[in-house]
């Protein structure tokens, strides 16, 4: 009896269409976040508070619908989740402040800098030097960030402050990654996201009050859009895609965020990109892809 040889796996077999579509939708949705922040008539930190507050019940309900219950969380993890929520709140607050002070494209690029910083933490924990490829990626990211910041300062010195705030947000987001990595080791992604979201509600409200911001909006539309599009659809689709796609594919998908955000900034606010901006963005984008690659066995 003749046995047909096994079919060779193709890229399409390994990367199914649905997770790939989810990745594209996630990055496009997250890229709209800075625009909603600018449209909101509250303070920037207050808009982050409403983004989380409006999304938290939906995320918690979705986590409970999967059969997860809070009593399943070990006691030792509650403090880690609370501290993670505080870092997430500080990250969003710093990022939203920066969004109002720089271009949408820069805000998105620097806000995603955790993708580069998190591997540095891994090197410190492992007490190992980065590989040659990873070193090249970090070098390219440094040069690209310098070009973007320099160009922002030339256009408007106030943009530099926004870039630094967004970069600070990336550092805080790295701290959130580190703290939640332990929780993700024993929890499913959706419950972990729901709990960290809930833990960031009160800190964001406190930050907004201390800054003297306007809390209650006159127009709820941008805030509902921010919660629905960025927090629920964007973060939800990203979590779905992360568990089903290789890191290189996720890294490539991440590049759509600054492209979409830059397009919105160009159409709505006339934020045109110069040659230095494009070169800097490309260098950061290449670095993001390189550090997202899975090393060969």
PDB file of C-alpha atoms in Angstrom:
ATOM      1  CA  UNK A   1       0.000   0.000   0.000  1.00  0.00           C
ATOM      2  CA  UNK A   2       1.390   3.364  -1.041  1.00  0.00           C
ATOM      3  CA  UNK A   3       1.625   5.917   1.735  1.00  0.00           C
ATOM      4  CA  UNK A   4       1.655   9.546   0.671  1.00  0.00           C
ATOM      5  CA  UNK A   5       4.558  11.564   2.070  1.00  0.00           C
ATOM      6  CA  UNK A   6       3.613  14.038   4.793  1.00  0.00           C
ATOM      7  CA  UNK A   7       2.880  17.534   3.622  1.00  0.00           C
ATOM      8  CA  UNK A   8       5.487  20.161   4.368  1.00  0.00           C
ATOM      9  CA  UNK A   9       4.224  22.826   6.708  1.00  0.00           C
ATOM     10  CA  UNK A  10       3.933  26.284   5.223  1.00  0.00           C
ATOM     11  CA  UNK A  11       3.911  29.691   6.844  1.00  0.00           C
ATOM     12  CA  UNK A  12       0.159  29.816   6.352  1.00  0.00           C
ATOM     13  CA  UNK A  13      -0.182  26.555   8.336  1.00  0.00           C
ATOM     14  CA  UNK A  14       1.810  27.879  11.269  1.00  0.00           C
ATOM     15  CA  UNK A  15       0.369  31.388  11.296  1.00  0.00           C
ATOM     16  CA  UNK A  16      -3.373  31.080  10.890  1.00  0.00           C
ATOM     17  CA  UNK A  17      -5.437  33.843   9.412  1.00  0.00           C
ATOM     18  CA  UNK A  18      -7.541  34.638  12.484  1.00  0.00           C
ATOM     19  CA  UNK A  19      -4.666  35.453  14.890  1.00  0.00           C
ATOM     20  CA  UNK A  20      -2.975  37.473  12.146  1.00  0.00           C
ATOM     21  CA  UNK A  21      -6.141  39.511  11.612  1.00  0.00           C
ATOM     22  CA  UNK A  22      -6.411  39.943  15.392  1.00  0.00           C
ATOM     23  CA  UNK A  23      -2.848  41.289  15.474  1.00  0.00           C
ATOM     24  CA  UNK A  24      -3.569  43.813  12.728  1.00  0.00           C
ATOM     25  CA  UNK A  25      -6.799  44.934  14.404  1.00  0.00           C
ATOM     26  CA  UNK A  26      -5.040  45.203  17.788  1.00  0.00           C
ATOM     27  CA  UNK A  27      -2.261  47.452  16.519  1.00  0.00           C
ATOM     28  CA  UNK A  28      -4.620  49.634  14.498  1.00  0.00           C
ATOM     29  CA  UNK A  29      -6.935  50.022  17.507  1.00  0.00           C
ATOM     30  CA  UNK A  30      -4.068  50.874  19.876  1.00  0.00           C
ATOM     31  CA  UNK A  31      -2.772  53.470  17.406  1.00  0.00           C
ATOM     32  CA  UNK A  32      -6.074  55.382  17.684  1.00  0.00           C
ATOM     33  CA  UNK A  33      -5.557  55.830  21.445  1.00  0.00           C
ATOM     34  CA  UNK A  34      -3.483  59.057  21.255  1.00  0.00           C
ATOM     35  CA  UNK A  35      -6.098  60.686  19.018  1.00  0.00           C
ATOM     36  CA  UNK A  36      -8.871  59.940  21.535  1.00  0.00           C
ATOM     37  CA  UNK A  37      -6.676  61.413  24.292  1.00  0.00           C
ATOM     38  CA  UNK A  38      -6.376  64.664  22.335  1.00  0.00           C
ATOM     39  CA  UNK A  39     -10.128  64.754  21.677  1.00  0.00           C
ATOM     40  CA  UNK A  40     -11.075  64.253  25.341  1.00  0.00           C
ATOM     41  CA  UNK A  41     -12.164  67.396  27.190  1.00  0.00           C
ATOM     42  CA  UNK A  42     -10.819  66.116  30.524  1.00  0.00           C
ATOM     43  CA  UNK A  43      -7.229  66.270  31.701  1.00  0.00           C
ATOM     44  CA  UNK A  44      -4.855  63.737  30.104  1.00  0.00           C
ATOM     45  CA  UNK A  45      -4.461  61.651  33.268  1.00  0.00           C
ATOM     46  CA  UNK A  46      -8.215  61.820  33.838  1.00  0.00           C
ATOM     47  CA  UNK A  47      -8.748  60.411  30.348  1.00  0.00           C
ATOM     48  CA  UNK A  48      -6.462  57.495  31.304  1.00  0.00           C
ATOM     49  CA  UNK A  49      -8.583  57.015  34.449  1.00  0.00           C
ATOM     50  CA  UNK A  50     -11.770  56.792  32.389  1.00  0.00           C
ATOM     51  CA  UNK A  51     -10.121  54.506  29.835  1.00  0.00           C
ATOM     52  CA  UNK A  52      -9.418  52.039  32.642  1.00  0.00           C
ATOM     53  CA  UNK A  53     -12.599  52.601  34.667  1.00  0.00           C
ATOM     54  CA  UNK A  54     -14.946  52.109  31.731  1.00  0.00           C
ATOM     55  CA  UNK A  55     -13.080  49.040  30.497  1.00  0.00           C
ATOM     56  CA  UNK A  56     -12.486  47.323  33.859  1.00  0.00           C
ATOM     57  CA  UNK A  57     -16.029  45.916  34.402  1.00  0.00           C
ATOM     58  CA  UNK A  58     -16.085  44.465  30.887  1.00  0.00           C
ATOM     59  CA  UNK A  59     -12.656  42.861  31.259  1.00  0.00           C
ATOM     60  CA  UNK A  60     -13.535  41.503  34.703  1.00  0.00           C
ATOM     61  CA  UNK A  61     -16.809  40.093  33.384  1.00  0.00           C
ATOM     62  CA  UNK A  62     -15.015  38.450  30.472  1.00  0.00           C
ATOM     63  CA  UNK A  63     -12.476  36.878  32.837  1.00  0.00           C
ATOM     64  CA  UNK A  64     -15.241  35.543  35.086  1.00  0.00           C
ATOM     65  CA  UNK A  65     -17.086  34.198  32.051  1.00  0.00           C
ATOM     66  CA  UNK A  66     -14.092  31.963  31.269  1.00  0.00           C
ATOM     67  CA  UNK A  67     -14.599  30.217  34.611  1.00  0.00           C
ATOM     68  CA  UNK A  68     -11.805  32.024  36.457  1.00  0.00           C
ATOM     69  CA  UNK A  69     -12.424  33.115  40.070  1.00  0.00           C
ATOM     70  CA  UNK A  70     -10.417  35.580  42.243  1.00  0.00           C
ATOM     71  CA  UNK A  71      -9.975  32.992  44.998  1.00  0.00           C
ATOM     72  CA  UNK A  72      -7.683  31.082  42.641  1.00  0.00           C
ATOM     73  CA  UNK A  73      -5.033  33.822  42.922  1.00  0.00           C
ATOM     74  CA  UNK A  74      -2.297  32.931  45.466  1.00  0.00           C
ATOM     75  CA  UNK A  75      -1.873  35.459  48.259  1.00  0.00           C
ATOM     76  CA  UNK A  76       1.706  36.175  47.279  1.00  0.00           C
ATOM     77  CA  UNK A  77       0.572  37.393  43.860  1.00  0.00           C
ATOM     78  CA  UNK A  78      -1.890  40.026  45.097  1.00  0.00           C
ATOM     79  CA  UNK A  79       0.913  42.399  46.087  1.00  0.00           C
ATOM     80  CA  UNK A  80       2.658  41.814  42.757  1.00  0.00           C
ATOM     81  CA  UNK A  81      -0.552  42.572  40.859  1.00  0.00           C
ATOM     82  CA  UNK A  82      -1.215  45.702  42.946  1.00  0.00           C
ATOM     83  CA  UNK A  83       2.289  47.001  42.278  1.00  0.00           C
ATOM     84  CA  UNK A  84       1.884  46.113  38.600  1.00  0.00           C
ATOM     85  CA  UNK A  85      -1.334  48.091  38.491  1.00  0.00           C
ATOM     86  CA  UNK A  86       0.472  51.073  40.024  1.00  0.00           C
ATOM     87  CA  UNK A  87       3.177  50.882  37.341  1.00  0.00           C
ATOM     88  CA  UNK A  88       0.512  50.595  34.650  1.00  0.00           C
ATOM     89  CA  UNK A  89      -1.267  53.655  36.055  1.00  0.00           C
ATOM     90  CA  UNK A  90       1.981  55.670  36.110  1.00  0.00           C
ATOM     91  CA  UNK A  91       2.746  54.470  32.581  1.00  0.00           C
ATOM     92  CA  UNK A  92      -0.626  55.599  31.219  1.00  0.00           C
ATOM     93  CA  UNK A  93      -0.482  58.895  33.098  1.00  0.00           C
ATOM     94  CA  UNK A  94       2.990  59.732  31.770  1.00  0.00           C
ATOM     95  CA  UNK A  95       2.085  58.608  28.244  1.00  0.00           C
ATOM     96  CA  UNK A  96      -1.136  60.632  28.126  1.00  0.00           C
ATOM     97  CA  UNK A  97       0.754  63.723  29.312  1.00  0.00           C
ATOM     98  CA  UNK A  98       3.329  63.153  26.583  1.00  0.00           C
ATOM     99  CA  UNK A  99       0.711  62.652  23.853  1.00  0.00           C
ATOM    100  CA  UNK A 100      -0.362  66.292  24.223  1.00  0.00           C
ATOM    101  CA  UNK A 101       3.241  67.509  23.895  1.00  0.00           C
ATOM    102  CA  UNK A 102       4.611  65.634  20.870  1.00  0.00           C
ATOM    103  CA  UNK A 103       3.497  64.117  17.558  1.00  0.00           C
ATOM    104  CA  UNK A 104       1.210  61.101  17.493  1.00  0.00           C
ATOM    105  CA  UNK A 105       3.852  59.044  15.667  1.00  0.00           C
ATOM    106  CA  UNK A 106       6.552  59.805  18.257  1.00  0.00           C
ATOM    107  CA  UNK A 107       4.188  59.164  21.144  1.00  0.00           C
ATOM    108  CA  UNK A 108       3.402  55.719  19.748  1.00  0.00           C
ATOM    109  CA  UNK A 109       7.024  54.823  19.003  1.00  0.00           C
ATOM    110  CA  UNK A 110       8.404  55.869  22.389  1.00  0.00           C
ATOM    111  CA  UNK A 111       5.409  54.404  24.208  1.00  0.00           C
ATOM    112  CA  UNK A 112       6.334  51.018  22.718  1.00  0.00           C
ATOM    113  CA  UNK A 113       9.963  51.261  23.853  1.00  0.00           C
ATOM    114  CA  UNK A 114       9.296  48.571  26.483  1.00  0.00           C
ATOM    115  CA  UNK A 115       9.810  46.083  23.670  1.00  0.00           C
ATOM    116  CA  UNK A 116      13.458  47.138  23.668  1.00  0.00           C
ATOM    117  CA  UNK A 117      13.902  47.696  27.402  1.00  0.00           C
ATOM    118  CA  UNK A 118      12.427  44.419  28.623  1.00  0.00           C
ATOM    119  CA  UNK A 119      15.265  42.353  27.054  1.00  0.00           C
ATOM    120  CA  UNK A 120      17.761  44.479  29.019  1.00  0.00           C
ATOM    121  CA  UNK A 121      16.107  43.252  32.211  1.00  0.00           C
ATOM    122  CA  UNK A 122      16.494  39.710  30.917  1.00  0.00           C
ATOM    123  CA  UNK A 123      20.219  40.258  30.370  1.00  0.00           C
ATOM    124  CA  UNK A 124      20.632  41.571  33.932  1.00  0.00           C
ATOM    125  CA  UNK A 125      18.739  38.645  35.455  1.00  0.00           C
ATOM    126  CA  UNK A 126      20.641  36.091  33.372  1.00  0.00           C
ATOM    127  CA  UNK A 127      23.928  37.995  33.951  1.00  0.00           C
ATOM    128  CA  UNK A 128      24.680  37.580  30.262  1.00  0.00           C
ATOM    129  CA  UNK A 129      25.770  39.943  27.532  1.00  0.00           C
ATOM    130  CA  UNK A 130      23.345  40.493  24.643  1.00  0.00           C
ATOM    131  CA  UNK A 131      24.010  38.598  21.440  1.00  0.00           C
ATOM    132  CA  UNK A 132      25.507  40.414  18.482  1.00  0.00           C
ATOM    133  CA  UNK A 133      22.064  40.748  16.882  1.00  0.00           C
ATOM    134  CA  UNK A 134      20.536  42.114  20.069  1.00  0.00           C
ATOM    135  CA  UNK A 135      23.422  44.547  20.479  1.00  0.00           C
ATOM    136  CA  UNK A 136      22.868  45.808  16.945  1.00  0.00           C
ATOM    137  CA  UNK A 137      19.162  46.240  17.722  1.00  0.00           C
ATOM    138  CA  UNK A 138      19.861  48.282  20.848  1.00  0.00           C
ATOM    139  CA  UNK A 139      22.354  50.435  18.948  1.00  0.00           C
ATOM    140  CA  UNK A 140      19.893  51.102  16.137  1.00  0.00           C
ATOM    141  CA  UNK A 141      17.171  51.967  18.639  1.00  0.00           C
ATOM    142  CA  UNK A 142      19.451  54.451  20.396  1.00  0.00           C
ATOM    143  CA  UNK A 143      20.384  56.179  17.128  1.00  0.00           C
ATOM    144  CA  UNK A 144      16.767  56.211  15.943  1.00  0.00           C
ATOM    145  CA  UNK A 145      15.501  57.639  19.217  1.00  0.00           C
ATOM    146  CA  UNK A 146      18.174  60.334  19.066  1.00  0.00           C
ATOM    147  CA  UNK A 147      17.123  61.319  15.538  1.00  0.00           C
ATOM    148  CA  UNK A 148      13.469  61.479  16.514  1.00  0.00           C
ATOM    149  CA  UNK A 149      14.120  63.549  19.624  1.00  0.00           C
ATOM    150  CA  UNK A 150      16.480  65.894  17.784  1.00  0.00           C
ATOM    151  CA  UNK A 151      13.983  66.439  14.985  1.00  0.00           C
ATOM    152  CA  UNK A 152      11.188  67.068  17.516  1.00  0.00           C
ATOM    153  CA  UNK A 153      13.290  69.705  19.284  1.00  0.00           C
ATOM    154  CA  UNK A 154      14.083  71.437  15.984  1.00  0.00           C
ATOM    155  CA  UNK A 155      10.407  71.654  15.093  1.00  0.00           C
ATOM    156  CA  UNK A 156       9.282  72.710  18.550  1.00  0.00           C
ATOM    157  CA  UNK A 157      11.285  72.525  21.803  1.00  0.00           C
ATOM    158  CA  UNK A 158       8.086  71.514  23.583  1.00  0.00           C
ATOM    159  CA  UNK A 159       8.062  68.237  21.614  1.00  0.00           C
ATOM    160  CA  UNK A 160      11.204  67.110  23.423  1.00  0.00           C
ATOM    161  CA  UNK A 161       9.373  67.174  26.747  1.00  0.00           C
ATOM    162  CA  UNK A 162       6.592  65.071  25.217  1.00  0.00           C
ATOM    163  CA  UNK A 163       9.111  62.587  23.809  1.00  0.00           C
ATOM    164  CA  UNK A 164      10.767  62.231  27.222  1.00  0.00           C
ATOM    165  CA  UNK A 165       7.405  61.707  28.929  1.00  0.00           C
ATOM    166  CA  UNK A 166       6.510  58.980  26.425  1.00  0.00           C
ATOM    167  CA  UNK A 167       9.936  57.417  26.891  1.00  0.00           C
ATOM    168  CA  UNK A 168       9.347  57.474  30.657  1.00  0.00           C
ATOM    169  CA  UNK A 169       6.049  55.724  29.997  1.00  0.00           C
ATOM    170  CA  UNK A 170       7.966  53.028  28.121  1.00  0.00           C
ATOM    171  CA  UNK A 171      10.254  52.537  31.129  1.00  0.00           C
ATOM    172  CA  UNK A 172       7.269  52.264  33.464  1.00  0.00           C
ATOM    173  CA  UNK A 173       5.605  49.840  31.077  1.00  0.00           C
ATOM    174  CA  UNK A 174       8.759  47.718  31.280  1.00  0.00           C
ATOM    175  CA  UNK A 175       8.322  47.663  35.045  1.00  0.00           C
ATOM    176  CA  UNK A 176       4.744  46.534  34.509  1.00  0.00           C
ATOM    177  CA  UNK A 177       5.981  43.724  32.233  1.00  0.00           C
ATOM    178  CA  UNK A 178       8.479  42.581  34.854  1.00  0.00           C
ATOM    179  CA  UNK A 179       5.943  42.539  37.680  1.00  0.00           C
ATOM    180  CA  UNK A 180       3.238  40.838  35.637  1.00  0.00           C
ATOM    181  CA  UNK A 181       5.577  38.198  34.227  1.00  0.00           C
ATOM    182  CA  UNK A 182       5.321  36.284  37.510  1.00  0.00           C
ATOM    183  CA  UNK A 183       1.545  36.594  37.526  1.00  0.00           C
ATOM    184  CA  UNK A 184       1.344  35.415  33.912  1.00  0.00           C
ATOM    185  CA  UNK A 185       3.345  32.316  34.887  1.00  0.00           C
ATOM    186  CA  UNK A 186       0.414  31.058  36.983  1.00  0.00           C
ATOM    187  CA  UNK A 187      -2.571  32.980  35.539  1.00  0.00           C
ATOM    188  CA  UNK A 188      -4.291  33.111  32.183  1.00  0.00           C
ATOM    189  CA  UNK A 189      -3.742  36.372  30.228  1.00  0.00           C
ATOM    190  CA  UNK A 190      -7.317  37.678  30.507  1.00  0.00           C
ATOM    191  CA  UNK A 191      -7.606  37.435  34.331  1.00  0.00           C
ATOM    192  CA  UNK A 192      -4.130  38.959  34.670  1.00  0.00           C
ATOM    193  CA  UNK A 193      -5.134  41.890  32.448  1.00  0.00           C
ATOM    194  CA  UNK A 194      -8.437  42.321  34.293  1.00  0.00           C
ATOM    195  CA  UNK A 195      -6.813  42.408  37.746  1.00  0.00           C
ATOM    196  CA  UNK A 196      -3.998  44.756  36.733  1.00  0.00           C
ATOM    197  CA  UNK A 197      -6.593  47.023  35.093  1.00  0.00           C
ATOM    198  CA  UNK A 198      -8.678  47.120  38.274  1.00  0.00           C
ATOM    199  CA  UNK A 199      -5.555  47.798  40.363  1.00  0.00           C
ATOM    200  CA  UNK A 200      -4.725  50.901  38.299  1.00  0.00           C
ATOM    201  CA  UNK A 201      -8.111  52.649  38.726  1.00  0.00           C
ATOM    202  CA  UNK A 202      -7.548  54.324  42.107  1.00  0.00           C
ATOM    203  CA  UNK A 203      -3.919  55.386  41.431  1.00  0.00           C
ATOM    204  CA  UNK A 204      -4.966  57.095  38.190  1.00  0.00           C
ATOM    205  CA  UNK A 205      -7.787  58.916  39.954  1.00  0.00           C
ATOM    206  CA  UNK A 206      -5.367  60.036  42.695  1.00  0.00           C
ATOM    207  CA  UNK A 207      -2.825  61.253  40.092  1.00  0.00           C
ATOM    208  CA  UNK A 208      -5.517  63.237  38.265  1.00  0.00           C
ATOM    209  CA  UNK A 209      -6.774  64.855  41.478  1.00  0.00           C
ATOM    210  CA  UNK A 210      -3.249  65.788  42.635  1.00  0.00           C
ATOM    211  CA  UNK A 211      -2.568  67.381  39.229  1.00  0.00           C
ATOM    212  CA  UNK A 212      -5.774  69.414  39.558  1.00  0.00           C
ATOM    213  CA  UNK A 213      -7.220  68.083  36.307  1.00  0.00           C
ATOM    214  CA  UNK A 214     -10.792  68.226  35.147  1.00  0.00           C
ATOM    215  CA  UNK A 215     -12.236  64.792  35.951  1.00  0.00           C
ATOM    216  CA  UNK A 216     -15.818  64.740  34.663  1.00  0.00           C
ATOM    217  CA  UNK A 217     -16.137  65.139  30.894  1.00  0.00           C
ATOM    218  CA  UNK A 218     -18.688  67.182  28.980  1.00  0.00           C
ATOM    219  CA  UNK A 219     -18.484  64.854  25.997  1.00  0.00           C
ATOM    220  CA  UNK A 220     -18.178  61.135  26.791  1.00  0.00           C
ATOM    221  CA  UNK A 221     -17.610  60.023  23.189  1.00  0.00           C
ATOM    222  CA  UNK A 222     -13.764  60.203  23.113  1.00  0.00           C
ATOM    223  CA  UNK A 223     -13.492  58.444  26.483  1.00  0.00           C
ATOM    224  CA  UNK A 224     -15.869  55.660  25.462  1.00  0.00           C
ATOM    225  CA  UNK A 225     -13.886  55.303  22.237  1.00  0.00           C
ATOM    226  CA  UNK A 226     -10.633  55.203  24.223  1.00  0.00           C
ATOM    227  CA  UNK A 227     -11.924  52.472  26.541  1.00  0.00           C
ATOM    228  CA  UNK A 228     -13.623  50.430  23.824  1.00  0.00           C
ATOM    229  CA  UNK A 229     -11.077  50.756  21.012  1.00  0.00           C
ATOM    230  CA  UNK A 230      -7.764  50.915  22.909  1.00  0.00           C
ATOM    231  CA  UNK A 231      -8.297  49.000  26.141  1.00  0.00           C
ATOM    232  CA  UNK A 232     -10.900  46.367  25.210  1.00  0.00           C
ATOM    233  CA  UNK A 233     -10.442  45.745  21.476  1.00  0.00           C
ATOM    234  CA  UNK A 234      -6.743  46.684  21.235  1.00  0.00           C
ATOM    235  CA  UNK A 235      -5.478  44.966  24.384  1.00  0.00           C
ATOM    236  CA  UNK A 236      -7.930  42.084  24.028  1.00  0.00           C
ATOM    237  CA  UNK A 237      -6.937  41.277  20.440  1.00  0.00           C
ATOM    238  CA  UNK A 238      -3.254  41.657  21.318  1.00  0.00           C
ATOM    239  CA  UNK A 239      -3.527  39.107  24.140  1.00  0.00           C
ATOM    240  CA  UNK A 240      -5.295  36.702  21.788  1.00  0.00           C
ATOM    241  CA  UNK A 241      -2.599  37.114  19.117  1.00  0.00           C
ATOM    242  CA  UNK A 242       0.355  36.894  21.523  1.00  0.00           C
ATOM    243  CA  UNK A 243      -0.464  33.313  22.452  1.00  0.00           C
ATOM    244  CA  UNK A 244      -0.838  32.144  18.861  1.00  0.00           C
ATOM    245  CA  UNK A 245       1.818  33.938  16.784  1.00  0.00           C
ATOM    246  CA  UNK A 246       5.639  33.790  16.807  1.00  0.00           C
ATOM    247  CA  UNK A 247       7.478  36.805  18.251  1.00  0.00           C
ATOM    248  CA  UNK A 248       8.780  37.909  14.841  1.00  0.00           C
ATOM    249  CA  UNK A 249       5.250  38.182  13.489  1.00  0.00           C
ATOM    250  CA  UNK A 250       4.157  40.154  16.556  1.00  0.00           C
ATOM    251  CA  UNK A 251       7.179  42.447  16.159  1.00  0.00           C
ATOM    252  CA  UNK A 252       6.322  43.122  12.526  1.00  0.00           C
ATOM    253  CA  UNK A 253       2.708  43.785  13.451  1.00  0.00           C
ATOM    254  CA  UNK A 254       3.852  46.293  16.063  1.00  0.00           C
ATOM    255  CA  UNK A 255       5.242  48.451  13.270  1.00  0.00           C
ATOM    256  CA  UNK A 256       1.724  49.267  12.074  1.00  0.00           C
ATOM    257  CA  UNK A 257       1.064  51.334  15.217  1.00  0.00           C
ATOM    258  CA  UNK A 258       3.336  54.320  14.469  1.00  0.00           C
ATOM    259  CA  UNK A 259       2.313  54.153  10.796  1.00  0.00           C
ATOM    260  CA  UNK A 260      -1.391  54.423  11.646  1.00  0.00           C
ATOM    261  CA  UNK A 261      -0.762  57.035  14.363  1.00  0.00           C
ATOM    262  CA  UNK A 262       1.457  59.059  12.033  1.00  0.00           C
ATOM    263  CA  UNK A 263      -1.201  58.942   9.312  1.00  0.00           C
ATOM    264  CA  UNK A 264      -3.834  60.211  11.760  1.00  0.00           C
ATOM    265  CA  UNK A 265      -1.489  62.983  12.918  1.00  0.00           C
ATOM    266  CA  UNK A 266      -0.784  64.003   9.309  1.00  0.00           C
ATOM    267  CA  UNK A 267      -4.439  64.046   8.221  1.00  0.00           C
ATOM    268  CA  UNK A 268      -5.973  65.594  11.343  1.00  0.00           C
ATOM    269  CA  UNK A 269      -3.189  67.795  12.739  1.00  0.00           C
ATOM    270  CA  UNK A 270      -0.860  68.334   9.772  1.00  0.00           C
ATOM    271  CA  UNK A 271       2.052  66.607  11.530  1.00  0.00           C
ATOM    272  CA  UNK A 272       4.308  65.994   8.549  1.00  0.00           C
ATOM    273  CA  UNK A 273       7.313  63.715   8.905  1.00  0.00           C
ATOM    274  CA  UNK A 274      10.749  64.865   7.750  1.00  0.00           C
ATOM    275  CA  UNK A 275      13.608  62.712   6.460  1.00  0.00           C
ATOM    276  CA  UNK A 276      15.182  62.490   9.941  1.00  0.00           C
ATOM    277  CA  UNK A 277      11.811  61.383  11.368  1.00  0.00           C
ATOM    278  CA  UNK A 278      11.443  58.660   8.754  1.00  0.00           C
ATOM    279  CA  UNK A 279      15.024  57.413   9.201  1.00  0.00           C
ATOM    280  CA  UNK A 280      14.669  57.422  12.995  1.00  0.00           C
ATOM    281  CA  UNK A 281      11.332  55.604  12.834  1.00  0.00           C
ATOM    282  CA  UNK A 282      12.755  52.980  10.461  1.00  0.00           C
ATOM    283  CA  UNK A 283      15.766  52.376  12.746  1.00  0.00           C
ATOM    284  CA  UNK A 284      13.538  51.958  15.810  1.00  0.00           C
ATOM    285  CA  UNK A 285      11.217  49.708  13.789  1.00  0.00           C
ATOM    286  CA  UNK A 286      14.107  47.481  12.667  1.00  0.00           C
ATOM    287  CA  UNK A 287      15.302  47.285  16.272  1.00  0.00           C
ATOM    288  CA  UNK A 288      11.836  46.233  17.437  1.00  0.00           C
ATOM    289  CA  UNK A 289      11.796  43.419  14.888  1.00  0.00           C
ATOM    290  CA  UNK A 290      15.327  42.244  15.755  1.00  0.00           C
ATOM    291  CA  UNK A 291      14.689  42.010  19.507  1.00  0.00           C
ATOM    292  CA  UNK A 292      11.398  40.212  18.825  1.00  0.00           C
ATOM    293  CA  UNK A 293      13.101  37.407  16.913  1.00  0.00           C
ATOM    294  CA  UNK A 294      13.157  33.998  18.544  1.00  0.00           C
ATOM    295  CA  UNK A 295      16.720  32.626  18.611  1.00  0.00           C
ATOM    296  CA  UNK A 296      17.321  29.411  16.724  1.00  0.00           C
ATOM    297  CA  UNK A 297      17.885  26.295  18.749  1.00  0.00           C
TER     298      UNK A 297
END
